[in-house]
Coordinates of C-alpha atoms and ligand atoms in Angstrom, one line a residue:
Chain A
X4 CA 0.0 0.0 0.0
X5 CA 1.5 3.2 -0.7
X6 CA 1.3 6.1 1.6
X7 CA 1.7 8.8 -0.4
X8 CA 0.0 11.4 -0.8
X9 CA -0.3 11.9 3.2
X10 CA -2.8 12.8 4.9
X11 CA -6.2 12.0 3.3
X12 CA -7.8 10.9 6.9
X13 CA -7.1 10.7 10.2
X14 CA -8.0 7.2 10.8
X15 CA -7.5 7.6 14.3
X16 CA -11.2 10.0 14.1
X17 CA -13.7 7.0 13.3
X18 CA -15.6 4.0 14.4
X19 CA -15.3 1.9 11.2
X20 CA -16.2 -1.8 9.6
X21 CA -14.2 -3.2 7.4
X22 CA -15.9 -4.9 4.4
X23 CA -13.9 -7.6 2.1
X24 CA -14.8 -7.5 -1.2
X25 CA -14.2 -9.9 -3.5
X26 CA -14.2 -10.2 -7.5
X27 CA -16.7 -12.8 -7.4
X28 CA -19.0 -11.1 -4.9
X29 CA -22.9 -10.9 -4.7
X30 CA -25.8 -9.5 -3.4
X31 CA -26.5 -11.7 -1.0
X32 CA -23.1 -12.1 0.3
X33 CA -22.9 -8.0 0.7
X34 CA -26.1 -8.1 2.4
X35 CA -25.3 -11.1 5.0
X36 CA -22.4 -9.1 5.6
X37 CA -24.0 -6.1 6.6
X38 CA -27.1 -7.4 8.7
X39 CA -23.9 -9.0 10.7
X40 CA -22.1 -5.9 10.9
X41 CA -25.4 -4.3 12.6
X42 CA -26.0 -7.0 14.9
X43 CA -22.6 -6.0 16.4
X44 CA -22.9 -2.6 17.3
X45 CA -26.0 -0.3 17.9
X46 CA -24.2 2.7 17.2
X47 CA -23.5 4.4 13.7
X48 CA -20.2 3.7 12.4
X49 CA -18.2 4.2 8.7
X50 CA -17.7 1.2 6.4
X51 CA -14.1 0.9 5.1
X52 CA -14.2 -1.3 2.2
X53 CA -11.4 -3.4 0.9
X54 CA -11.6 -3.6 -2.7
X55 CA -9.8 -6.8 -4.6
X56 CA -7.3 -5.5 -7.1
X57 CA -8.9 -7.5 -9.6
X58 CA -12.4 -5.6 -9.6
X59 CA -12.9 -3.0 -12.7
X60 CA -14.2 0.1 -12.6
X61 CA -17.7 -1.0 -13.2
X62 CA -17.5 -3.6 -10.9
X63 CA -16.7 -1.3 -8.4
X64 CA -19.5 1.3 -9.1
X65 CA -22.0 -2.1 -9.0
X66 CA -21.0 -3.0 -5.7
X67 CA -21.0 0.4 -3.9
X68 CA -24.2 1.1 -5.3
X69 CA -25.8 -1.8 -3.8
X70 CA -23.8 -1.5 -1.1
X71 CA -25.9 2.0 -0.5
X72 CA -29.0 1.0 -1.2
X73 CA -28.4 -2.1 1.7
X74 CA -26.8 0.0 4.3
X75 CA -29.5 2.4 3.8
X76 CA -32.2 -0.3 4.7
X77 CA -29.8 -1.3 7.5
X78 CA -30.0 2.1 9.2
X79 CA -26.2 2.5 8.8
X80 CA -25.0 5.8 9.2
X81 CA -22.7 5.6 6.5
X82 CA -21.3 9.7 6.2
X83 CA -18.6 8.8 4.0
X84 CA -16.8 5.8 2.9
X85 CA -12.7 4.5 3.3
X86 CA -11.4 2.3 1.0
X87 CA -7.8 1.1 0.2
X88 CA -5.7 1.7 -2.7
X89 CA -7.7 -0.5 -5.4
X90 CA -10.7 1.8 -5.0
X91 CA -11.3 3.3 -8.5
X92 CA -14.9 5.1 -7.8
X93 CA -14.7 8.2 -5.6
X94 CA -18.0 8.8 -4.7
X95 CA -21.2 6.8 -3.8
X96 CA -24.3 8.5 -4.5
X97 CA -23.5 11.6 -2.8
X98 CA -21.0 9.7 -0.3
X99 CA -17.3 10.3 -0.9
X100 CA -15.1 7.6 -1.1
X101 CA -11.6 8.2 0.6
X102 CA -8.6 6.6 0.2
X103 CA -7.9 5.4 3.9
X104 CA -4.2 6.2 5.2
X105 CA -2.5 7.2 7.8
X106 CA -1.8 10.6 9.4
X107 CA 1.4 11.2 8.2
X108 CA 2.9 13.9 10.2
X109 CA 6.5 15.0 8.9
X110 CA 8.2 15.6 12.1
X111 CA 8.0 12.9 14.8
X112 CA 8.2 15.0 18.3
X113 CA 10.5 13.7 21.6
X114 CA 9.0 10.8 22.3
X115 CA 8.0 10.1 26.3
X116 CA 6.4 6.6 27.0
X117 CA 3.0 6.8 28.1
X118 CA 1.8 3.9 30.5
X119 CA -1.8 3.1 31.2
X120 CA -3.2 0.8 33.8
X121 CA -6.9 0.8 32.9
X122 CA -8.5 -0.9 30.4
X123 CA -9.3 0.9 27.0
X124 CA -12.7 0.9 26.4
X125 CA -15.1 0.4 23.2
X126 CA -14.6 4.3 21.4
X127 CA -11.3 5.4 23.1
X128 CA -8.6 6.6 21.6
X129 CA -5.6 6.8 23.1
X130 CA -2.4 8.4 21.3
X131 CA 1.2 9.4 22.2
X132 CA 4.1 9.9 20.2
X133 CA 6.4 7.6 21.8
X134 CA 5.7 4.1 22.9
X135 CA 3.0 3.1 24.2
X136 CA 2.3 0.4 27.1
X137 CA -1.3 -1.0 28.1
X138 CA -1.0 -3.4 31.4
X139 CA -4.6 -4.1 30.7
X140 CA -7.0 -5.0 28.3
X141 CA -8.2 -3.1 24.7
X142 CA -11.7 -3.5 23.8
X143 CA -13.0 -4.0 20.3
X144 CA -13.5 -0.7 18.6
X145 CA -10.6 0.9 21.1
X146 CA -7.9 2.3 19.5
X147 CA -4.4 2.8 20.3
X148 CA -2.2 5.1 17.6
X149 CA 1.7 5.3 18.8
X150 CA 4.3 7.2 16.9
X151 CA 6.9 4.5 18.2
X152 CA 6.4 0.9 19.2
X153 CA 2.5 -0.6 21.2
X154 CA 3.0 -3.1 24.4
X155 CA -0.3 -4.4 25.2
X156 CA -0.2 -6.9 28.3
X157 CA -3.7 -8.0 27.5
X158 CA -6.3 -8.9 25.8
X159 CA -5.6 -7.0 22.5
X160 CA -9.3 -6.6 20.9
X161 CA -9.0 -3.0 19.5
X162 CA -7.5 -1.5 16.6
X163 CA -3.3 -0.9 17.1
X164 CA -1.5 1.9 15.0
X165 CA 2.3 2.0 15.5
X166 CA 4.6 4.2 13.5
X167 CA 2.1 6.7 13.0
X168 CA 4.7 9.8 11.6
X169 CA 5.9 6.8 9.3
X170 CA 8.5 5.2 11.3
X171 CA 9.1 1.8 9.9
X172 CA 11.0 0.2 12.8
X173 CA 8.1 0.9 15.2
X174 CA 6.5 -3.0 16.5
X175 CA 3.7 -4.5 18.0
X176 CA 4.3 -6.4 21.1
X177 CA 1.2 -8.4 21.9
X178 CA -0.1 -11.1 24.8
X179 CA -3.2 -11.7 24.0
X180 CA -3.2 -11.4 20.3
X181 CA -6.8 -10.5 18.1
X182 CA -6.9 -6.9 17.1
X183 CA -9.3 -6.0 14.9
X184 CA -7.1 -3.8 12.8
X185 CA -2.8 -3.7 12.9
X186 CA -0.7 -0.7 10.8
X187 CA 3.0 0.1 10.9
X188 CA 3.8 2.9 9.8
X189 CA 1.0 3.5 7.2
X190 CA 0.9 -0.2 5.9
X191 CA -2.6 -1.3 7.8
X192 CA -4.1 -4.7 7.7
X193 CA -8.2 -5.3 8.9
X194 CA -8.2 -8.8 10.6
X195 CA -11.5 -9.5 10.2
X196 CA -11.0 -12.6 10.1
X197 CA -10.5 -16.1 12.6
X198 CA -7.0 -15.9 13.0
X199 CA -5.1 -19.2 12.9
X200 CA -4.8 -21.3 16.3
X201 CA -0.8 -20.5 16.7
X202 CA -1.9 -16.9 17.0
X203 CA -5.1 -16.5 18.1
X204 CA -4.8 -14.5 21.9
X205 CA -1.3 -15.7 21.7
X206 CA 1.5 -14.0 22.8
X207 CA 2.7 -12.8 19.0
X208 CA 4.6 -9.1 17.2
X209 CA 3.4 -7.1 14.4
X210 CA 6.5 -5.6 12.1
X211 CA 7.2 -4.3 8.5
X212 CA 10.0 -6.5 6.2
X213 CA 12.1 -5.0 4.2
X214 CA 9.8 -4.6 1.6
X215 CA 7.2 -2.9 3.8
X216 CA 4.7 -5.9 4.3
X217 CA 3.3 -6.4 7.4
X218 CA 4.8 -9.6 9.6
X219 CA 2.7 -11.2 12.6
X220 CA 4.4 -14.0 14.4
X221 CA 3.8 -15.7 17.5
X222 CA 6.5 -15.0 20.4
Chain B
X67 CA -23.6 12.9 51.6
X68 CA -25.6 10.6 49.2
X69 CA -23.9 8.7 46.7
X70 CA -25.1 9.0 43.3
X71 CA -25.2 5.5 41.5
X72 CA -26.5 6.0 37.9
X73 CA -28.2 2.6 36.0
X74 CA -27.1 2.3 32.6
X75 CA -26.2 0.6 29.5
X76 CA -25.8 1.9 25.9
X77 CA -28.2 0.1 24.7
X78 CA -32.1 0.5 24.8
X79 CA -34.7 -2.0 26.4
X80 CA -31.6 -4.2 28.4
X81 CA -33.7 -3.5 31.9
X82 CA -32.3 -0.2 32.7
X83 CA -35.7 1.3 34.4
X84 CA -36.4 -2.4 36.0
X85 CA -32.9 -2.4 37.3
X86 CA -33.3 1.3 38.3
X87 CA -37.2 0.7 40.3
X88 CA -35.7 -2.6 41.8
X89 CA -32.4 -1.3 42.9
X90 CA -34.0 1.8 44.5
X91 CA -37.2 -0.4 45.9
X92 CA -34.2 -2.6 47.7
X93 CA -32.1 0.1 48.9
X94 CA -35.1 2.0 50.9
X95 CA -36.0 -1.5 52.2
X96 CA -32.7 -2.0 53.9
X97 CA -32.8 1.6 55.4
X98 CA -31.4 3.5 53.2
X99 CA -33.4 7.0 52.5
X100 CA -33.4 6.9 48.4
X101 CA -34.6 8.9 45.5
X102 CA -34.7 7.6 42.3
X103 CA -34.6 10.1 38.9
X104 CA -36.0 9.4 35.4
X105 CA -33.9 10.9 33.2
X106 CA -35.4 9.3 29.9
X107 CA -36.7 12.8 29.0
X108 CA -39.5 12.7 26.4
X109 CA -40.7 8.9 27.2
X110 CA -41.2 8.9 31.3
X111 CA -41.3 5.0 32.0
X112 CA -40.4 5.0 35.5
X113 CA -43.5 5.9 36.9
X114 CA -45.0 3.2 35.6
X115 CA -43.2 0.7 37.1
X116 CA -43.0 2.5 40.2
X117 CA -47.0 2.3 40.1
X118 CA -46.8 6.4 40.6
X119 CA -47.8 8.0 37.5
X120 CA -50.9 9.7 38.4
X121 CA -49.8 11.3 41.2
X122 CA -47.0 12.9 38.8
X123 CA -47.6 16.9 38.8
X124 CA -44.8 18.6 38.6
X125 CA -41.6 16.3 37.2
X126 CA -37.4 17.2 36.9
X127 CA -38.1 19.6 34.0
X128 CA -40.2 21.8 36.2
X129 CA -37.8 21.9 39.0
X130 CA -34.8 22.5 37.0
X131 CA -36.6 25.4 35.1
X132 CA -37.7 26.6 38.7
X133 CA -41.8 26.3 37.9
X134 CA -41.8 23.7 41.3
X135 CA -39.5 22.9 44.0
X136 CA -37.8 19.9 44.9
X137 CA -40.6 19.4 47.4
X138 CA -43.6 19.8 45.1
X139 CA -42.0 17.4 42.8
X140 CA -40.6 14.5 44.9
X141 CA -43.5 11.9 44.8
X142 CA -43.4 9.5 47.9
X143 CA -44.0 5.5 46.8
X144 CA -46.9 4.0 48.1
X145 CA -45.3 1.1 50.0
X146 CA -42.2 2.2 50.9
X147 CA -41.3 5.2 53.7
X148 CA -37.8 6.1 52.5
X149 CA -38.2 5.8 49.1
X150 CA -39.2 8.7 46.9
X151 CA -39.5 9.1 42.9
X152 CA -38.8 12.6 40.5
X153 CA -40.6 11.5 37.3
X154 CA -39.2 12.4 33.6
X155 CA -41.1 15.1 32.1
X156 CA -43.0 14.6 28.6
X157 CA -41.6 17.1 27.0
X158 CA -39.7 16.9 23.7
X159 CA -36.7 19.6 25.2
X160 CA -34.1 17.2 25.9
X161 CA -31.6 20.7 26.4
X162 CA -34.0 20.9 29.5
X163 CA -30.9 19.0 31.1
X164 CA -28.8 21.6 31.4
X165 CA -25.7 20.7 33.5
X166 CA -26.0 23.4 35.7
X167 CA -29.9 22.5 36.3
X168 CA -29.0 18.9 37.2
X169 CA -26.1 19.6 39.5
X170 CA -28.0 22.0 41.6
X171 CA -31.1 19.4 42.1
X172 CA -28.5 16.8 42.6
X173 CA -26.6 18.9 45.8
X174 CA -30.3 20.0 47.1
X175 CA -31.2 15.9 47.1
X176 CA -27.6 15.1 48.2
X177 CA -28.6 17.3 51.2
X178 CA -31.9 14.7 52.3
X179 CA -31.0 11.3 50.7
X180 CA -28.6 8.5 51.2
X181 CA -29.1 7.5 48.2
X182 CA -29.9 8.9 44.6
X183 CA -30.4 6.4 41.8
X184 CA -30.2 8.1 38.2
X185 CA -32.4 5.7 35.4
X186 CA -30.2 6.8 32.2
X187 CA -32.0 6.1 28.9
X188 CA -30.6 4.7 26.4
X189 CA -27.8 5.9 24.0
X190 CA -24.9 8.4 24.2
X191 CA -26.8 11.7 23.8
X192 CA -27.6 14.1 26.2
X193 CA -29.5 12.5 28.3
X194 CA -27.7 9.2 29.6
X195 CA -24.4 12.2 29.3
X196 CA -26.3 13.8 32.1
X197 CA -27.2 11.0 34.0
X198 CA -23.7 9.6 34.4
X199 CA -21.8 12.5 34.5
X200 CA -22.1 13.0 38.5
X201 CA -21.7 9.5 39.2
X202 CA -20.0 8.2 41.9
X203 CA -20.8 4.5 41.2
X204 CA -22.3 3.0 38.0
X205 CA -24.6 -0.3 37.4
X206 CA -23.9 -1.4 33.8
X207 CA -27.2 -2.7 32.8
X208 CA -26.6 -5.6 30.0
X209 CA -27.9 -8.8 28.0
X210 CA -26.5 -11.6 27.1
X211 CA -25.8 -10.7 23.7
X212 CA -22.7 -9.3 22.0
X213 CA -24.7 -6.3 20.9
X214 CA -25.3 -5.0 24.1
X215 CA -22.2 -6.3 25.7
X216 CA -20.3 -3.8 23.3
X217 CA -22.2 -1.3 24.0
X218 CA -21.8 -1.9 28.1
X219 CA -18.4 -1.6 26.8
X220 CA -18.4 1.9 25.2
X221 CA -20.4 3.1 28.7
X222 CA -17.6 1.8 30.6
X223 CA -15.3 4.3 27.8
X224 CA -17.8 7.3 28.8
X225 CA -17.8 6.9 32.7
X226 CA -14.1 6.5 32.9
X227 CA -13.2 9.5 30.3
X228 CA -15.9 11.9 30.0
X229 CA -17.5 11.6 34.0
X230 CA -17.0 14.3 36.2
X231 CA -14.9 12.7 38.2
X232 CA -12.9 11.3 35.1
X233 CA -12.8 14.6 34.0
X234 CA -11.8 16.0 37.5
X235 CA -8.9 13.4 37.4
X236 CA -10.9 11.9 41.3
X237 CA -11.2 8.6 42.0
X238 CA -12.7 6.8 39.3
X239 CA -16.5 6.1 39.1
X240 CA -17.0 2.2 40.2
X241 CA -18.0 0.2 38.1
X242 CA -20.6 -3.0 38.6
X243 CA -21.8 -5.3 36.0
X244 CA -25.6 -6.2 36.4
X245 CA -26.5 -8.9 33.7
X246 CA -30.3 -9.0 33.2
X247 CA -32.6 -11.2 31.3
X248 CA -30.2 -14.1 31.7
X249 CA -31.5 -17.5 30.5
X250 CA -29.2 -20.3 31.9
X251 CA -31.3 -22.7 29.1
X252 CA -30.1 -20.9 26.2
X253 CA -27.0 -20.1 27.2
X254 CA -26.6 -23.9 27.8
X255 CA -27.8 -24.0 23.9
X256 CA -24.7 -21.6 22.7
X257 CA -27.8 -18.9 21.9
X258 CA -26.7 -16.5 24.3
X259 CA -23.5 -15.7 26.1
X260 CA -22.2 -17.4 28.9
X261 CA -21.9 -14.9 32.2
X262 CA -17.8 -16.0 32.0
X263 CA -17.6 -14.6 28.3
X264 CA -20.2 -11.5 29.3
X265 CA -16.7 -10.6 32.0
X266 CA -14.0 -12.1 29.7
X267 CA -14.9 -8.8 27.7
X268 CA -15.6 -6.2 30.1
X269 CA -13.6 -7.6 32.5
X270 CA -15.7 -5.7 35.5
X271 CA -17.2 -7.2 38.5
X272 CA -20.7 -8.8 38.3
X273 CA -23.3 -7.2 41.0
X274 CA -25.9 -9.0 40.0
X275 CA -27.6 -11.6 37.1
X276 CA -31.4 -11.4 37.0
X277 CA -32.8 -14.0 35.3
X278 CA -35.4 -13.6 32.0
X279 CA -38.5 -14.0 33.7
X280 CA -42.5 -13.4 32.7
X281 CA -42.9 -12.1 36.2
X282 CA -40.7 -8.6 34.8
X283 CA -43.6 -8.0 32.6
X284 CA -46.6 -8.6 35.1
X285 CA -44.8 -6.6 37.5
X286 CA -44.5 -3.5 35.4
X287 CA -48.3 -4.1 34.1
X288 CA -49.2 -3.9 38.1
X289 CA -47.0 -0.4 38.9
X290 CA -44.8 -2.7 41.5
X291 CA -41.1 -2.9 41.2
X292 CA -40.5 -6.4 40.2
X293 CA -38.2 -7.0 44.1
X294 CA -41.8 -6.5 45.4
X295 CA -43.1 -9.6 44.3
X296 CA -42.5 -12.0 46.9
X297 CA -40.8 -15.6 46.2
X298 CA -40.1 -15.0 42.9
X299 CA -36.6 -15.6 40.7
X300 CA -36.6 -12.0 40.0
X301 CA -37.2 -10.8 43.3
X302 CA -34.2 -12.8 45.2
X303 CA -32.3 -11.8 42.5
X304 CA -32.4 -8.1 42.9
X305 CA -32.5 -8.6 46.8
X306 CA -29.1 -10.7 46.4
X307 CA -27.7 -7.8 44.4
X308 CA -28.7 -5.2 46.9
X309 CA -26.7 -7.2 49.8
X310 CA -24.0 -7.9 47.6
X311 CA -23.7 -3.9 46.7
X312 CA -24.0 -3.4 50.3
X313 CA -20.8 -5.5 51.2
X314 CA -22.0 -8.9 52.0
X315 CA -21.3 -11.8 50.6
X316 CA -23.9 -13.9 48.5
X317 CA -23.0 -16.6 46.2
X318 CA -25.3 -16.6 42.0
X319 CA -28.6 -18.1 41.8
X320 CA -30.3 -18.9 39.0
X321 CA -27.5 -18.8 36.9
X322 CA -26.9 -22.7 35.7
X323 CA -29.7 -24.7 33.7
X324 CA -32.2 -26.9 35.4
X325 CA -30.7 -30.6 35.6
X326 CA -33.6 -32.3 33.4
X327 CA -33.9 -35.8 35.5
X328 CA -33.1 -38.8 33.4
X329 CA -36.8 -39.9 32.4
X330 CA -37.2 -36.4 30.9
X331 CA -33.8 -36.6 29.3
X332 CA -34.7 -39.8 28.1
X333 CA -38.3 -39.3 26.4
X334 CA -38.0 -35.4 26.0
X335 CA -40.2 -32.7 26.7
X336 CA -38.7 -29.4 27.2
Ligands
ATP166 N1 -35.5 -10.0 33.9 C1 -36.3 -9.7 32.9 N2 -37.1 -10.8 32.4 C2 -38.0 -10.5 31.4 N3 -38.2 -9.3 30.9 C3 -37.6 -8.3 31.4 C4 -36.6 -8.4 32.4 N4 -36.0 -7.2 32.6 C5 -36.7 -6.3 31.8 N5 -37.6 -7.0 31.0 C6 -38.4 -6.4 30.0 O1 -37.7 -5.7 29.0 C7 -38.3 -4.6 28.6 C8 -37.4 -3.4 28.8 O2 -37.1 -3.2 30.1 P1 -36.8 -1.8 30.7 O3 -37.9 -0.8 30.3 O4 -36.5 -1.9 32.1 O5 -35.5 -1.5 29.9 P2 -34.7 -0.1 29.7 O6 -33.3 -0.5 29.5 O7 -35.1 0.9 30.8 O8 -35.3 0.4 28.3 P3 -35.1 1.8 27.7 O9 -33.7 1.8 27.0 O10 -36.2 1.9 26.7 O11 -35.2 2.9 28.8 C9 -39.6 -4.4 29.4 O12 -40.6 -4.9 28.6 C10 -39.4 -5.3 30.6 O13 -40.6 -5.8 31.0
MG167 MG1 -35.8 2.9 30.7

C-alpha cells in the first residue's frame, strides 16, 4: 500500500467496519455481511471497504451502489466511505469515497512513553508519540495510535497503529493477540477474520519486512 | 452525603428502568433513604413501574426550570417510607438538562438522601451524558448478547473518560456489571452468552444476574417494582444484588440450567 499522498484521513477519528470485497462477490453475500455488521454494534459507524485489485471500474461502481441502497435499509449511518488503494470510484451517491491512510505527520516529536493501567474501552482513543504500554486489556473498537512501538499486556481486541509519523521500525508487542485492525507505519491490515490457532490470543509481534509488508508471528 | 449511582447501559430495552425501580425499591427497604430520577426525558417510564404515574404533577423539568420545588415534585412511593420518585417530564426539550440545572437538584437531594439512583435512557446523547456524568458509582445494565455487551463496553469508555470525576482526574466512578434477562437454558444451547464470556470482555465485576423471567412483565403491568413480588426468581435476585452492593457476601442463583432428571432426558419434553 502506498502512503503517499499523506494525509487524506485521520483514521484515528472514526468508528469503522471493514468490508472484504471480493471479485466474485454478490448481493446476497454483501447483504449477509451487513445485517452481521449491525447486529454487532448499535451505534453508527463508517464502512471501510477493501476492494480486490482485480475488480474493474464497473464492478466497483456495481457493488457500492448496492452497497448504498443495503446500508440504507440497515439504518447504517454511513457519512462517508474509506477504501484502500484498489478503490477506482470516488463517490457513492453523494458519499465520498476516501482513500484510507495514515496521518502522516512530517516531524516525529520527543518521544515520552506513556503507560496506562486501565482498560481501554469500546470508542477510546488513546495516542502518544512515543511508545505506548497497556497493562490491561483493549476492547474491540478501542484504539491505540503510537508514533513509536505498542505493548499491550492483555487482551488485544482493538484497533493498534504504531509508526504513526511513518516510522518503519516501530513493533507491535502483543499477549493476547486478536486486534481487529494492525498498521506500521501506514501499511494497515483489517483482521476480520478467525486468526489461525498459533496466533489466536497468543502472545505474538506485528513488524514491517524490508519490503514494507506487514509480519505477525507468535512470540 | 448521598452517593449518586447512575443505572445504565448503551443500549435500549436491556432493563435499565427495571434495574433502576428494583435497585431503589431494595435500597429504601434496607434503610437507606433513596430517590430515584428518570432521566429518559420525552418517554417517562419509570413511573410506571414504580405504580406512581398519576400522582406525577410537577416532574425534573419543572424543578430545573424553577416552575416547582424539589418538594412539590418529589413523589413518595406507596409502599415504601424512604423511598421517593422525580418522574421524567413529557416534554420533547431534551436541552432541558442543562448541567447546571442537574447539579444543583443533585446537591439540594444530596442534602436529604442516602441514596440517589439516576435511570439513564438509552444511547450516548444528552440525556444518559447527564445521568452519568455526576456519578460516583455505575450499574452497567446488560444482555447476554454481543450487541449490548459492546455497548456496556463503550459506557464503561464514557464513565471513565468523560465523568465528572474522570474529567476532574478523582477517584474513578466504580463500576458494577448487572446482567439481566439471563437464561441459563439458552445459554446452555450456545444462543446467548455465557456470564464467564459476558466478563472475559468487560472484564468488571458482576453485582448481579437477573434472570429472564415473565414475572418482569406482570410486574411492570401492576405499577410494582418487580423486588416487590415476593418468592419470585426475579425478586431474590435483585435482593441478592442489593446485599451484595451493600458489602455482603452472596453466592449466584439462578445462573446454571435446570438438571432435566433422566426420564425427561430420556423421552424429552422441554
Ligand atoms: N429480567 C427480565 N425478564 C424478562 N423481561 C424483562 C426483564 N427485565 C426487563 N424486562 C423487560 O424488558 C423490557 C425493557 O425493560 P426496561 O424498560 O427496564 O429497559 P430499559 O433499559 O429501561 O429500556 P429503555 O432503554 O427503553 O429505557 C420491558 O418490557 C421489561 O418488562
Ligand atoms: Mg428505561
Amino acid at each position: 500500500m502506498t502512503i503517499s499522498p499523506p494525509v487524506k484521513i485521520n483514521l484515528a477519528s472514526f468508528d469503522y467496519y471493514v468490508l472484504k470485497l471480493s471479485p466474485d462477490v454478490n448481493i446476497g453475500q454483501i447483504q449477509d455481511k451487513l445485517i452481521h455488521l449491525r447486529k454487532l454494534d448499535a451505534f453508527g459507524r463508517y464502512l471501510v471497504i477493501e476492494f480486490d485489485g482485480k475488480l474493474n471500474h464497473e464492478k466497483q461502481s456495481e457493488i457500492v451502489k448496492l452497497l448504498k441502497a443495503e446500508a440504507i435499509k440497515l439504518m447504517f449511518e454511513l457519512k462517508f466511505i474509506l477504501a484502500n488503494e484498489f478503490a477506482l470510484v470516488k463517490t457513492i451517491g453523494d458519499i465520498p469515497v476516501v482513500e484510507l491512510a495514515l496521518n502522516l505527520k512530517s516531524n516525529p516529536i520527543a518521544n515520552s512513553v506513556l503507560r496506562i493501567e486501565d482498560p481501554i474501552r469500546s470508542g477510546i482513543k488513546i495516542e502518544n508519540d512515543g511508545d505506548i504500554i497497556i497493562l490491561n486489556l483493549v476492547s474491540h473498537n478501542a484504539e491505540v495510535i503510537s508514533g513509536g512501538s505498542i505493548h499491550v499486556y492483555g487482551d488485544a481486541r482493538g484497533r493498534l497503529v504504531a509508526g504513526r509519523y511513518g516510522d518503519k521500525s516501530a513493533r507491535i508487542f502483543v499477549q493476547k493477540f486478536n486486534p481487529e485492525l494492525i498498521s506500521i507505519a501506514g501499511v494497515y491490515r483489517a483482521l476480520d477474520e478467525k486468526l489461525p490457532e498459533h496466533l489466536l490470543n497468543k502472545p505474538a509481534q506485528v513488524f514491517l519486512d524490508d519490503k514494507d509488508r506487514l509480519n505477525v508471528v507468535a512470540l | 452525603m448521598a452517593k449518586i449511582v447512575v443505572v445504565t447501559s448503551g443500549k435500549g430495552g436491556v432493563g435499565k428502568t427495571t434495574t433502576s425501580a428494583s435497585f431503589a425499591t431494595g435500597l429504601a427497604l434496607r434503610g437507606y433513604k433513596t430517590v430515584v430520577i428518570d432521566f429518559d426525558i420525552g418517554l417517562r417510564n419509570l413511573d410506571l413501574i414504580m405504580g406512581c404515574e398519576r400522582r406525577v404533577v410537577y416532574d425534573f423539568v419543572n424543578v430545573i426550570s424553577g416552575d416547582a420545588t424539589l418538594h412539590q415534585a418529589l413523589i413518595k412511593d406507596k409502599n415504601c417510607d424512604n423511598l421517593y420518585i422525580l418522574a421524567a417530564s413529557q416534554t420533547k426539550d431534551k436541552d432541558a438538562l442543562t448541567e447546571e440545572g442537574v447539579q444543583k437538584v443533585l446537591d439540594d437531594l444530596a442534602k436529604d438522601f442516602d441514596y440517589i439512583v439516576c435511570d439513564s435512557p438509552a444511547g450516548i446523547e444528552k440525556g444518559a451524558f447527564m445521568a452519568l456524568y455526576f456519578a460516583d458509582e455505575a450499574l452497567v445494565v446488560t444482555n447476554p448478547e454481543v450487541s449490548s455487551v459492546r455497548d456496556s463496553d463503550r459506557i464503561l469508555g464514557i464513565l471513565s473518560s468523560k465523568s465528572k470525576r474522570a474529567v476532574e482526574g478523582k477517584e474513578k466512578v466504580k463500576e458494577h456489571l448487572v446482567i439481566t434477562r439471563y437464561n441459563p437454558d439458552r445459554v446452555e444451547a450456545g444462543d446467548m452468552l455465557s456470564i464467564q464470556d459476558i466478563q472475559d470482555i468487560l472484564r468488571i465485576p458482576v453485582l448481579g444476574v437477573v434472570p429472564e423471567s415473565k414475572d418482569v412483565l406482570q410486574a411492570s403491568n401492576t405499577g410494582t417494582p418487580a423486588i416487590n413480588l415476593k418468592g419470585t426468581t426475579v425478586s431474590e435476585a435483585y435482593t441478592d444484588l442489593i446485599a451484595r452492593f451493600l458489602g455482603e457476601d452472596k453466592p449466584m442463583r439462578y445462573t446454571t440450567a435446570e438438571k432435566k432428571g433422566l426420564l425427561k432426558r430420556l423421552f424429552g419434553g422441554n
